[in-house]
């Protein structure tokens, strides 16, 4: 089926989220829709899935005008959404999840299990989506869970599939498998819209590329001829350098050293299993790994947010294993947390308050328990200027900033402290290309000043672009250590999947 | 905008947070104002449902106005009723700011009031400038102890402060009954539970007593206004207030920033309890001159409503308390001269709070333009 959007316009108070957007997804092809956060991709998809009603414009399927009053109408018309965050019940089996809401029933409302299983099996066979209908969701790897989501929308009769950032949670190997699934769906005649900000993936899998910026379509590209640089320039409206310029690091004295650090959860299961590692002054160490393999716990063990059960954390030669978060902060650990909105800032606080969130208690920001508004303001003005936080209005709340600018604010707060160790967890997750470029430059600058830098990222590209040395975490352990020049993304990817030797 | 179009960041914001964050003229003034107007209109309907004519309903409101601001006496009564409401409202508001729901102002008032009355009658021969502050201090400390208990239980064991404070209200209520029957408190020659009378040197003087002894407004009003100023200063000008607000708005960010959530919970509940204790002391030392069972008369619960209407802003609390004080004072007049029960006032108060807590109702009723979502405004700036 061919999907056409003509002149879609969606206004929210104070913002034009979609401005006269027209695009076409040809029948049986893959259309990649790329754009920065805030470019209007999500709004457009919400219009398409019937969640929002556009103020102007029309949706055509095979040339026929459609009116979606609610998501049910969109599903009936054959549009299926696969969200970035899966909507599955973890304790239900695969087939139970698939039929949720469209359960085949026998007389009297009794669930027809056999029919349900058969339907799921049939679809998974027809599209080559191998999955055991009786497996429990929580036992399945993320890649398989995604297949279940796909089967769900196919069972509801979807012929136009919309994938929202589908690869964000997948391992490099799972991404390859996912591309295989996309090709298979395409071969069966499905039309696919693939929303992403990963340019390489758009180039790898799409037949057509449409670029959104500021709510408008700013261009179309042919994936056979376009380069990532061209696409990035279209997305942000200026030339972008995707490679990080840096000299090799010159590691000095050891700043951070972990020895056999173990952490267990409430049930005694290990979250960190005898982790030993170190970071030296003047080097960037990158922790690669699929989300949920202990990286979060590792950072929290170093910063003192979670207690360790055994082992030693040493900072500048002193044992800090039992020190509080505040003590470690005072001693010189800066931390850009992985969850920007939940940890990195207080959304309802102003930018100037957020810029002193972890140093408000010290001079010059306070004196005898009183906040020194003059120095807080002065430093805030300097920081938003120096770190290019836009808009530079320090009385605005943190929540009013875009993702990229919120992250720049947090980076400004942490990087402006002259301390020996900087930890950056997912420093560029979900932010726009322009801000990524900027933050990467700041990280390298900090290293060149002789600071020890620890980066945690699930983006392999980012790990390779920044790190001098790469550690791979799998199942709470460090399973590999390589100098960046001595390894390849494929090798690291295998370690991330727990398959390296 | 339909519900489905409400951007998720709005829907996900917590209730308490919604009431304490980003106060602007719209959430802070327009919505509360329309909430009050709407509640009063519904009040007319309710009066008419009981068989009165529209004219009679208007007469009742005229009496309400007359009784709240129509004379010096009326204004005095309004401010007298507002005084404990300010303090109880501040108690609930400061706890809100730190993310805690203090349902226990009622019990804290009782304990604080009992401490104040004890100091007030048991010590004699002190000058007023020592005795009165001492009695108020005792009231603050008594309330603070009653606030400390849920604070420390929350911080150390995770016990929910709502449950604990509700239970402590019952305990306080019955403890008052008990102590008023003991020799320590009970007035000589009385069998009913009434405490000894507070010495004149510990009484909050009537400020307008020189004009007319019936003007009850007392020095407690000044104490309450000073408290509002101090709480405002504490919240917005000190590192302690910064911690309170950070913990209330986002505890995990507060933990990340190295703040002690335990310390904040205990401290803020002690301050909240102390403020409620002052509210109880004000009633004892300024109005009643003695303690009787249940002398807090639900003011602690009205404090919750005052804090909500005042958006947990200290000066907003003062304004809300004066409004509620006026409704209380005017309600008396309405009952007497228009024969409309004072219960209607409770209904109107409840309606105001419902409308303030569910601003979407007001927005829809008055077809207000939906406020711009701040996160979206910023998108144009994304680099």
PDB file of N, CA and C in Angstrom, chain B residues 216-300:
ATOM      1  N   UNK B 216     -11.445  40.558  68.216  1.00  0.00           N
ATOM      2  CA  UNK B 216     -10.611  39.476  68.751  1.00  0.00           C
ATOM      3  C   UNK B 216      -9.240  39.348  68.081  1.00  0.00           C
ATOM      4  N   UNK B 217      -9.040  40.020  66.959  1.00  0.00           N
ATOM      5  CA  UNK B 217      -7.778  39.819  66.231  1.00  0.00           C
ATOM      6  C   UNK B 217      -6.598  40.113  67.157  1.00  0.00           C
ATOM      7  N   UNK B 218      -5.637  39.183  67.195  1.00  0.00           N
ATOM      8  CA  UNK B 218      -4.593  39.243  68.212  1.00  0.00           C
ATOM      9  C   UNK B 218      -3.206  39.190  67.590  1.00  0.00           C
ATOM     10  N   UNK B 219      -2.197  39.313  68.440  1.00  0.00           N
ATOM     11  CA  UNK B 219      -0.800  39.354  68.001  1.00  0.00           C
ATOM     12  C   UNK B 219      -0.376  38.133  67.186  1.00  0.00           C
ATOM     13  N   UNK B 220      -1.134  37.045  67.328  1.00  0.00           N
ATOM     14  CA  UNK B 220      -0.823  35.830  66.572  1.00  0.00           C
ATOM     15  C   UNK B 220      -0.775  36.096  65.079  1.00  0.00           C
ATOM     16  N   UNK B 221      -1.561  37.068  64.617  1.00  0.00           N
ATOM     17  CA  UNK B 221      -1.543  37.408  63.193  1.00  0.00           C
ATOM     18  C   UNK B 221      -0.153  37.879  62.776  1.00  0.00           C
ATOM     19  N   UNK B 222       0.455  38.690  63.642  1.00  0.00           N
ATOM     20  CA  UNK B 222       1.809  39.170  63.348  1.00  0.00           C
ATOM     21  C   UNK B 222       2.775  37.984  63.325  1.00  0.00           C
ATOM     22  N   UNK B 223       2.614  37.081  64.323  1.00  0.00           N
ATOM     23  CA  UNK B 223       3.468  35.885  64.364  1.00  0.00           C
ATOM     24  C   UNK B 223       3.329  35.103  63.058  1.00  0.00           C
ATOM     25  N   UNK B 224       2.081  34.950  62.586  1.00  0.00           N
ATOM     26  CA  UNK B 224       1.835  34.167  61.368  1.00  0.00           C
ATOM     27  C   UNK B 224       2.471  34.832  60.157  1.00  0.00           C
ATOM     28  N   UNK B 225       2.340  36.167  60.075  1.00  0.00           N
ATOM     29  CA  UNK B 225       2.923  36.867  58.930  1.00  0.00           C
ATOM     30  C   UNK B 225       4.445  36.796  58.953  1.00  0.00           C
ATOM     31  N   UNK B 226       5.007  36.906  60.142  1.00  0.00           N
ATOM     32  CA  UNK B 226       6.473  36.762  60.255  1.00  0.00           C
ATOM     33  C   UNK B 226       6.866  35.356  59.812  1.00  0.00           C
ATOM     34  N   UNK B 227       6.081  34.366  60.251  1.00  0.00           N
ATOM     35  CA  UNK B 227       6.385  32.982  59.869  1.00  0.00           C
ATOM     36  C   UNK B 227       6.362  32.840  58.355  1.00  0.00           C
ATOM     37  N   UNK B 228       5.378  33.461  57.696  1.00  0.00           N
ATOM     38  CA  UNK B 228       5.307  33.369  56.241  1.00  0.00           C
ATOM     39  C   UNK B 228       6.565  33.958  55.612  1.00  0.00           C
ATOM     40  N   UNK B 229       6.999  35.108  56.139  1.00  0.00           N
ATOM     41  CA  UNK B 229       8.215  35.736  55.619  1.00  0.00           C
ATOM     42  C   UNK B 229       9.429  34.845  55.835  1.00  0.00           C
ATOM     43  N   UNK B 230       9.524  34.264  57.027  1.00  0.00           N
ATOM     44  CA  UNK B 230      10.677  33.411  57.333  1.00  0.00           C
ATOM     45  C   UNK B 230      10.679  32.178  56.430  1.00  0.00           C
ATOM     46  N   UNK B 231       9.512  31.571  56.230  1.00  0.00           N
ATOM     47  CA  UNK B 231       9.453  30.368  55.398  1.00  0.00           C
ATOM     48  C   UNK B 231       9.798  30.703  53.948  1.00  0.00           C
ATOM     49  N   UNK B 232       9.323  31.850  53.500  1.00  0.00           N
ATOM     50  CA  UNK B 232       9.670  32.275  52.140  1.00  0.00           C
ATOM     51  C   UNK B 232      11.177  32.431  52.006  1.00  0.00           C
ATOM     52  N   UNK B 233      11.768  33.095  52.983  1.00  0.00           N
ATOM     53  CA  UNK B 233      13.216  33.289  52.972  1.00  0.00           C
ATOM     54  C   UNK B 233      13.939  31.937  53.008  1.00  0.00           C
ATOM     55  N   UNK B 234      13.466  31.061  53.899  1.00  0.00           N
ATOM     56  CA  UNK B 234      14.095  29.745  54.043  1.00  0.00           C
ATOM     57  C   UNK B 234      14.052  28.976  52.726  1.00  0.00           C
ATOM     58  N   UNK B 235      12.885  28.972  52.097  1.00  0.00           N
ATOM     59  CA  UNK B 235      12.717  28.169  50.888  1.00  0.00           C
ATOM     60  C   UNK B 235      13.555  28.694  49.720  1.00  0.00           C
ATOM     61  N   UNK B 236      13.592  30.012  49.573  1.00  0.00           N
ATOM     62  CA  UNK B 236      14.158  30.554  48.338  1.00  0.00           C
ATOM     63  C   UNK B 236      15.513  31.230  48.495  1.00  0.00           C
ATOM     64  N   UNK B 237      15.959  31.436  49.729  1.00  0.00           N
ATOM     65  CA  UNK B 237      17.221  32.141  49.889  1.00  0.00           C
ATOM     66  C   UNK B 237      18.289  31.326  50.605  1.00  0.00           C
ATOM     67  N   UNK B 238      17.950  30.138  51.092  1.00  0.00           N
ATOM     68  CA  UNK B 238      18.958  29.399  51.854  1.00  0.00           C
ATOM     69  C   UNK B 238      19.275  28.069  51.177  1.00  0.00           C
ATOM     70  N   UNK B 239      20.422  27.515  51.524  1.00  0.00           N
ATOM     71  CA  UNK B 239      20.808  26.214  50.968  1.00  0.00           C
ATOM     72  C   UNK B 239      19.854  25.130  51.466  1.00  0.00           C
ATOM     73  N   UNK B 240      19.364  25.280  52.695  1.00  0.00           N
ATOM     74  CA  UNK B 240      18.423  24.296  53.230  1.00  0.00           C
ATOM     75  C   UNK B 240      17.148  24.276  52.388  1.00  0.00           C
ATOM     76  N   UNK B 241      16.632  25.459  52.058  1.00  0.00           N
ATOM     77  CA  UNK B 241      15.434  25.539  51.228  1.00  0.00           C
ATOM     78  C   UNK B 241      15.686  24.983  49.836  1.00  0.00           C
ATOM     79  N   UNK B 242      16.872  25.231  49.318  1.00  0.00           N
ATOM     80  CA  UNK B 242      17.261  24.688  48.011  1.00  0.00           C
ATOM     81  C   UNK B 242      17.173  23.164  48.048  1.00  0.00           C
ATOM     82  N   UNK B 243      17.668  22.599  49.155  1.00  0.00           N
ATOM     83  CA  UNK B 243      17.604  21.139  49.296  1.00  0.00           C
ATOM     84  C   UNK B 243      16.153  20.671  49.417  1.00  0.00           C
ATOM     85  N   UNK B 244      15.354  21.384  50.214  1.00  0.00           N
ATOM     86  CA  UNK B 244      13.940  21.003  50.348  1.00  0.00           C
ATOM     87  C   UNK B 244      13.289  20.946  48.971  1.00  0.00           C
ATOM     88  N   UNK B 245      13.477  22.018  48.212  1.00  0.00           N
ATOM     89  CA  UNK B 245      12.794  22.097  46.921  1.00  0.00           C
ATOM     90  C   UNK B 245      13.325  21.063  45.937  1.00  0.00           C
ATOM     91  N   UNK B 246      14.627  20.808  45.989  1.00  0.00           N
ATOM     92  CA  UNK B 246      15.195  19.813  45.068  1.00  0.00           C
ATOM     93  C   UNK B 246      14.666  18.425  45.405  1.00  0.00           C
ATOM     94  N   UNK B 247      14.651  18.091  46.695  1.00  0.00           N
ATOM     95  CA  UNK B 247      14.157  16.775  47.100  1.00  0.00           C
ATOM     96  C   UNK B 247      12.675  16.630  46.725  1.00  0.00           C
ATOM     97  N   UNK B 248      11.921  17.698  46.900  1.00  0.00           N
ATOM     98  CA  UNK B 248      10.497  17.648  46.582  1.00  0.00           C
ATOM     99  C   UNK B 248      10.247  17.496  45.096  1.00  0.00           C
ATOM    100  N   UNK B 249      11.042  18.196  44.293  1.00  0.00           N
ATOM    101  CA  UNK B 249      10.781  18.196  42.856  1.00  0.00           C
ATOM    102  C   UNK B 249      11.370  16.982  42.170  1.00  0.00           C
ATOM    103  N   UNK B 250      12.495  16.497  42.639  1.00  0.00           N
ATOM    104  CA  UNK B 250      13.144  15.364  41.979  1.00  0.00           C
ATOM    105  C   UNK B 250      14.140  14.701  42.926  1.00  0.00           C
ATOM    106  N   UNK B 251      13.656  13.741  43.724  1.00  0.00           N
ATOM    107  CA  UNK B 251      14.532  13.130  44.733  1.00  0.00           C
ATOM    108  C   UNK B 251      15.769  12.461  44.138  1.00  0.00           C
ATOM    109  N   UNK B 252      15.659  11.881  42.942  1.00  0.00           N
ATOM    110  CA  UNK B 252      16.857  11.198  42.454  1.00  0.00           C
ATOM    111  C   UNK B 252      17.911  12.207  42.011  1.00  0.00           C
ATOM    112  N   UNK B 253      17.475  13.353  41.492  1.00  0.00           N
ATOM    113  CA  UNK B 253      18.455  14.393  41.167  1.00  0.00           C
ATOM    114  C   UNK B 253      19.076  14.939  42.451  1.00  0.00           C
ATOM    115  N   UNK B 254      18.285  15.021  43.514  1.00  0.00           N
ATOM    116  CA  UNK B 254      18.803  15.509  44.786  1.00  0.00           C
ATOM    117  C   UNK B 254      19.864  14.560  45.332  1.00  0.00           C
ATOM    118  N   UNK B 255      19.594  13.269  45.196  1.00  0.00           N
ATOM    119  CA  UNK B 255      20.555  12.270  45.660  1.00  0.00           C
ATOM    120  C   UNK B 255      21.831  12.342  44.828  1.00  0.00           C
ATOM    121  N   UNK B 256      21.634  12.481  43.523  1.00  0.00           N
ATOM    122  CA  UNK B 256      22.773  12.623  42.606  1.00  0.00           C
ATOM    123  C   UNK B 256      23.640  13.813  43.021  1.00  0.00           C
ATOM    124  N   UNK B 257      22.968  14.902  43.435  1.00  0.00           N
ATOM    125  CA  UNK B 257      23.702  16.116  43.796  1.00  0.00           C
ATOM    126  C   UNK B 257      24.306  16.028  45.199  1.00  0.00           C
ATOM    127  N   UNK B 258      24.183  14.874  45.834  1.00  0.00           N
ATOM    128  CA  UNK B 258      24.821  14.680  47.128  1.00  0.00           C
ATOM    129  C   UNK B 258      24.018  15.165  48.313  1.00  0.00           C
ATOM    130  N   UNK B 259      22.731  15.453  48.109  1.00  0.00           N
ATOM    131  CA  UNK B 259      21.914  15.904  49.236  1.00  0.00           C
ATOM    132  C   UNK B 259      21.471  14.688  50.053  1.00  0.00           C
ATOM    133  N   UNK B 260      21.248  14.916  51.360  1.00  0.00           N
ATOM    134  CA  UNK B 260      20.773  13.828  52.202  1.00  0.00           C
ATOM    135  C   UNK B 260      19.254  13.895  52.293  1.00  0.00           C
ATOM    136  N   UNK B 261      18.611  12.944  51.644  1.00  0.00           N
ATOM    137  CA  UNK B 261      17.147  12.943  51.643  1.00  0.00           C
ATOM    138  C   UNK B 261      16.619  12.677  53.048  1.00  0.00           C
ATOM    139  N   UNK B 262      17.324  11.817  53.770  1.00  0.00           N
ATOM    140  CA  UNK B 262      16.958  11.530  55.156  1.00  0.00           C
ATOM    141  C   UNK B 262      16.895  12.812  55.977  1.00  0.00           C
ATOM    142  N   UNK B 263      17.949  13.590  55.868  1.00  0.00           N
ATOM    143  CA  UNK B 263      18.027  14.824  56.639  1.00  0.00           C
ATOM    144  C   UNK B 263      16.885  15.764  56.257  1.00  0.00           C
ATOM    145  N   UNK B 264      16.640  15.867  54.950  1.00  0.00           N
ATOM    146  CA  UNK B 264      15.595  16.778  54.478  1.00  0.00           C
ATOM    147  C   UNK B 264      14.231  16.353  55.021  1.00  0.00           C
ATOM    148  N   UNK B 265      13.932  15.062  54.947  1.00  0.00           N
ATOM    149  CA  UNK B 265      12.622  14.595  55.401  1.00  0.00           C
ATOM    150  C   UNK B 265      12.411  14.886  56.882  1.00  0.00           C
ATOM    151  N   UNK B 266      13.437  14.598  57.675  1.00  0.00           N
ATOM    152  CA  UNK B 266      13.290  14.808  59.115  1.00  0.00           C
ATOM    153  C   UNK B 266      13.158  16.291  59.420  1.00  0.00           C
ATOM    154  N   UNK B 267      14.046  17.087  58.815  1.00  0.00           N
ATOM    155  CA  UNK B 267      14.051  18.514  59.111  1.00  0.00           C
ATOM    156  C   UNK B 267      12.763  19.192  58.667  1.00  0.00           C
ATOM    157  N   UNK B 268      12.307  18.861  57.465  1.00  0.00           N
ATOM    158  CA  UNK B 268      11.138  19.570  56.950  1.00  0.00           C
ATOM    159  C   UNK B 268       9.896  19.182  57.755  1.00  0.00           C
ATOM    160  N   UNK B 269       9.824  17.931  58.197  1.00  0.00           N
ATOM    161  CA  UNK B 269       8.660  17.537  58.999  1.00  0.00           C
ATOM    162  C   UNK B 269       8.694  18.191  60.380  1.00  0.00           C
ATOM    163  N   UNK B 270       9.909  18.418  60.903  1.00  0.00           N
ATOM    164  CA  UNK B 270       9.983  19.119  62.182  1.00  0.00           C
ATOM    165  C   UNK B 270       9.539  20.571  62.031  1.00  0.00           C
ATOM    166  N   UNK B 271       9.962  21.203  60.953  1.00  0.00           N
ATOM    167  CA  UNK B 271       9.542  22.596  60.732  1.00  0.00           C
ATOM    168  C   UNK B 271       8.036  22.651  60.489  1.00  0.00           C
ATOM    169  N   UNK B 272       7.540  21.715  59.676  1.00  0.00           N
ATOM    170  CA  UNK B 272       6.097  21.672  59.396  1.00  0.00           C
ATOM    171  C   UNK B 272       5.326  21.470  60.697  1.00  0.00           C
ATOM    172  N   UNK B 273       5.794  20.538  61.516  1.00  0.00           N
ATOM    173  CA  UNK B 273       5.139  20.278  62.788  1.00  0.00           C
ATOM    174  C   UNK B 273       5.201  21.500  63.692  1.00  0.00           C
ATOM    175  N   UNK B 274       6.359  22.165  63.700  1.00  0.00           N
ATOM    176  CA  UNK B 274       6.514  23.356  64.518  1.00  0.00           C
ATOM    177  C   UNK B 274       5.541  24.453  64.116  1.00  0.00           C
ATOM    178  N   UNK B 275       5.356  24.638  62.808  1.00  0.00           N
ATOM    179  CA  UNK B 275       4.431  25.665  62.327  1.00  0.00           C
ATOM    180  C   UNK B 275       3.000  25.338  62.755  1.00  0.00           C
ATOM    181  N   UNK B 276       2.639  24.064  62.624  1.00  0.00           N
ATOM    182  CA  UNK B 276       1.302  23.669  63.070  1.00  0.00           C
ATOM    183  C   UNK B 276       1.180  23.843  64.578  1.00  0.00           C
ATOM    184  N   UNK B 277       2.279  23.531  65.279  1.00  0.00           N
ATOM    185  CA  UNK B 277       2.289  23.741  66.725  1.00  0.00           C
ATOM    186  C   UNK B 277       2.034  25.203  67.070  1.00  0.00           C
ATOM    187  N   UNK B 278       2.633  26.103  66.290  1.00  0.00           N
ATOM    188  CA  UNK B 278       2.394  27.535  66.495  1.00  0.00           C
ATOM    189  C   UNK B 278       0.929  27.879  66.233  1.00  0.00           C
ATOM    190  N   UNK B 279       0.339  27.222  65.224  1.00  0.00           N
ATOM    191  CA  UNK B 279      -1.076  27.470  64.932  1.00  0.00           C
ATOM    192  C   UNK B 279      -1.928  27.108  66.145  1.00  0.00           C
ATOM    193  N   UNK B 280      -1.629  25.951  66.727  1.00  0.00           N
ATOM    194  CA  UNK B 280      -2.377  25.533  67.920  1.00  0.00           C
ATOM    195  C   UNK B 280      -2.126  26.477  69.084  1.00  0.00           C
ATOM    196  N   UNK B 281      -0.864  26.891  69.246  1.00  0.00           N
ATOM    197  CA  UNK B 281      -0.526  27.807  70.339  1.00  0.00           C
ATOM    198  C   UNK B 281      -1.264  29.122  70.170  1.00  0.00           C
ATOM    199  N   UNK B 282      -1.341  29.598  68.920  1.00  0.00           N
ATOM    200  CA  UNK B 282      -2.026  30.858  68.655  1.00  0.00           C
ATOM    201  C   UNK B 282      -3.476  30.794  69.080  1.00  0.00           C
ATOM    202  N   UNK B 283      -4.136  29.669  68.809  1.00  0.00           N
ATOM    203  CA  UNK B 283      -5.529  29.517  69.219  1.00  0.00           C
ATOM    204  C   UNK B 283      -5.658  29.545  70.742  1.00  0.00           C
ATOM    205  N   UNK B 284      -4.715  28.838  71.395  1.00  0.00           N
ATOM    206  CA  UNK B 284      -4.765  28.760  72.859  1.00  0.00           C
ATOM    207  C   UNK B 284      -4.448  30.111  73.494  1.00  0.00           C
ATOM    208  N   UNK B 285      -3.348  30.716  73.042  1.00  0.00           N
ATOM    209  CA  UNK B 285      -2.846  31.922  73.710  1.00  0.00           C
ATOM    210  C   UNK B 285      -3.557  33.187  73.246  1.00  0.00           C
ATOM    211  N   UNK B 286      -4.206  33.108  72.057  1.00  0.00           N
ATOM    212  CA  UNK B 286      -4.800  34.322  71.525  1.00  0.00           C
ATOM    213  C   UNK B 286      -6.312  34.343  71.538  1.00  0.00           C
ATOM    214  N   UNK B 287      -6.941  33.157  71.508  1.00  0.00           N
ATOM    215  CA  UNK B 287      -8.401  33.132  71.390  1.00  0.00           C
ATOM    216  C   UNK B 287      -9.048  32.473  72.589  1.00  0.00           C
ATOM    217  N   UNK B 288      -8.575  31.258  72.924  1.00  0.00           N
ATOM    218  CA  UNK B 288      -9.295  30.452  73.905  1.00  0.00           C
ATOM    219  C   UNK B 288      -8.833  30.689  75.343  1.00  0.00           C
ATOM    220  N   UNK B 289      -7.552  31.007  75.529  1.00  0.00           N
ATOM    221  CA  UNK B 289      -6.926  31.175  76.848  1.00  0.00           C
ATOM    222  C   UNK B 289      -6.887  29.883  77.666  1.00  0.00           C
ATOM    223  N   UNK B 290      -7.311  28.804  77.102  1.00  0.00           N
ATOM    224  CA  UNK B 290      -7.303  27.519  77.808  1.00  0.00           C
ATOM    225  C   UNK B 290      -7.436  26.434  76.757  1.00  0.00           C
ATOM    226  N   UNK B 291      -7.176  25.185  77.150  1.00  0.00           N
ATOM    227  CA  UNK B 291      -7.328  24.085  76.211  1.00  0.00           C
ATOM    228  C   UNK B 291      -8.597  23.317  76.514  1.00  0.00           C
ATOM    229  N   UNK B 292      -9.311  22.942  75.466  1.00  0.00           N
ATOM    230  CA  UNK B 292     -10.496  22.096  75.601  1.00  0.00           C
ATOM    231  C   UNK B 292     -10.336  20.950  74.608  1.00  0.00           C
ATOM    232  N   UNK B 293     -11.099  19.870  74.736  1.00  0.00           N
ATOM    233  CA  UNK B 293     -10.920  18.754  73.803  1.00  0.00           C
ATOM    234  C   UNK B 293     -11.144  19.215  72.372  1.00  0.00           C
ATOM    235  N   UNK B 294     -10.263  18.787  71.494  1.00  0.00           N
ATOM    236  CA  UNK B 294     -10.413  19.091  70.068  1.00  0.00           C
ATOM    237  C   UNK B 294     -10.386  20.572  69.768  1.00  0.00           C
ATOM    238  N   UNK B 295      -9.546  21.337  70.519  1.00  0.00           N
ATOM    239  CA  UNK B 295      -9.527  22.782  70.299  1.00  0.00           C
ATOM    240  C   UNK B 295      -8.986  23.161  68.917  1.00  0.00           C
ATOM    241  N   UNK B 296      -8.392  22.191  68.229  1.00  0.00           N
ATOM    242  CA  UNK B 296      -7.857  22.503  66.896  1.00  0.00           C
ATOM    243  C   UNK B 296      -8.972  22.633  65.860  1.00  0.00           C
ATOM    244  N   UNK B 297     -10.153  22.134  66.201  1.00  0.00           N
ATOM    245  CA  UNK B 297     -11.364  22.255  65.382  1.00  0.00           C
ATOM    246  C   UNK B 297     -11.129  22.198  63.869  1.00  0.00           C
ATOM    247  N   UNK B 298     -10.414  21.195  63.422  1.00  0.00           N
ATOM    248  CA  UNK B 298     -10.216  20.928  61.992  1.00  0.00           C
ATOM    249  C   UNK B 298      -9.382  21.955  61.240  1.00  0.00           C
ATOM    250  N   UNK B 299      -8.800  22.892  61.961  1.00  0.00           N
ATOM    251  CA  UNK B 299      -7.988  23.906  61.276  1.00  0.00           C
ATOM    252  C   UNK B 299      -6.807  23.251  60.566  1.00  0.00           C
ATOM    253  N   UNK B 300      -6.280  22.190  61.183  1.00  0.00           N
ATOM    254  CA  UNK B 300      -5.160  21.485  60.565  1.00  0.00           C
ATOM    255  C   UNK B 300      -5.528  20.913  59.219  1.00  0.00           C
TER     256      UNK B 300
END
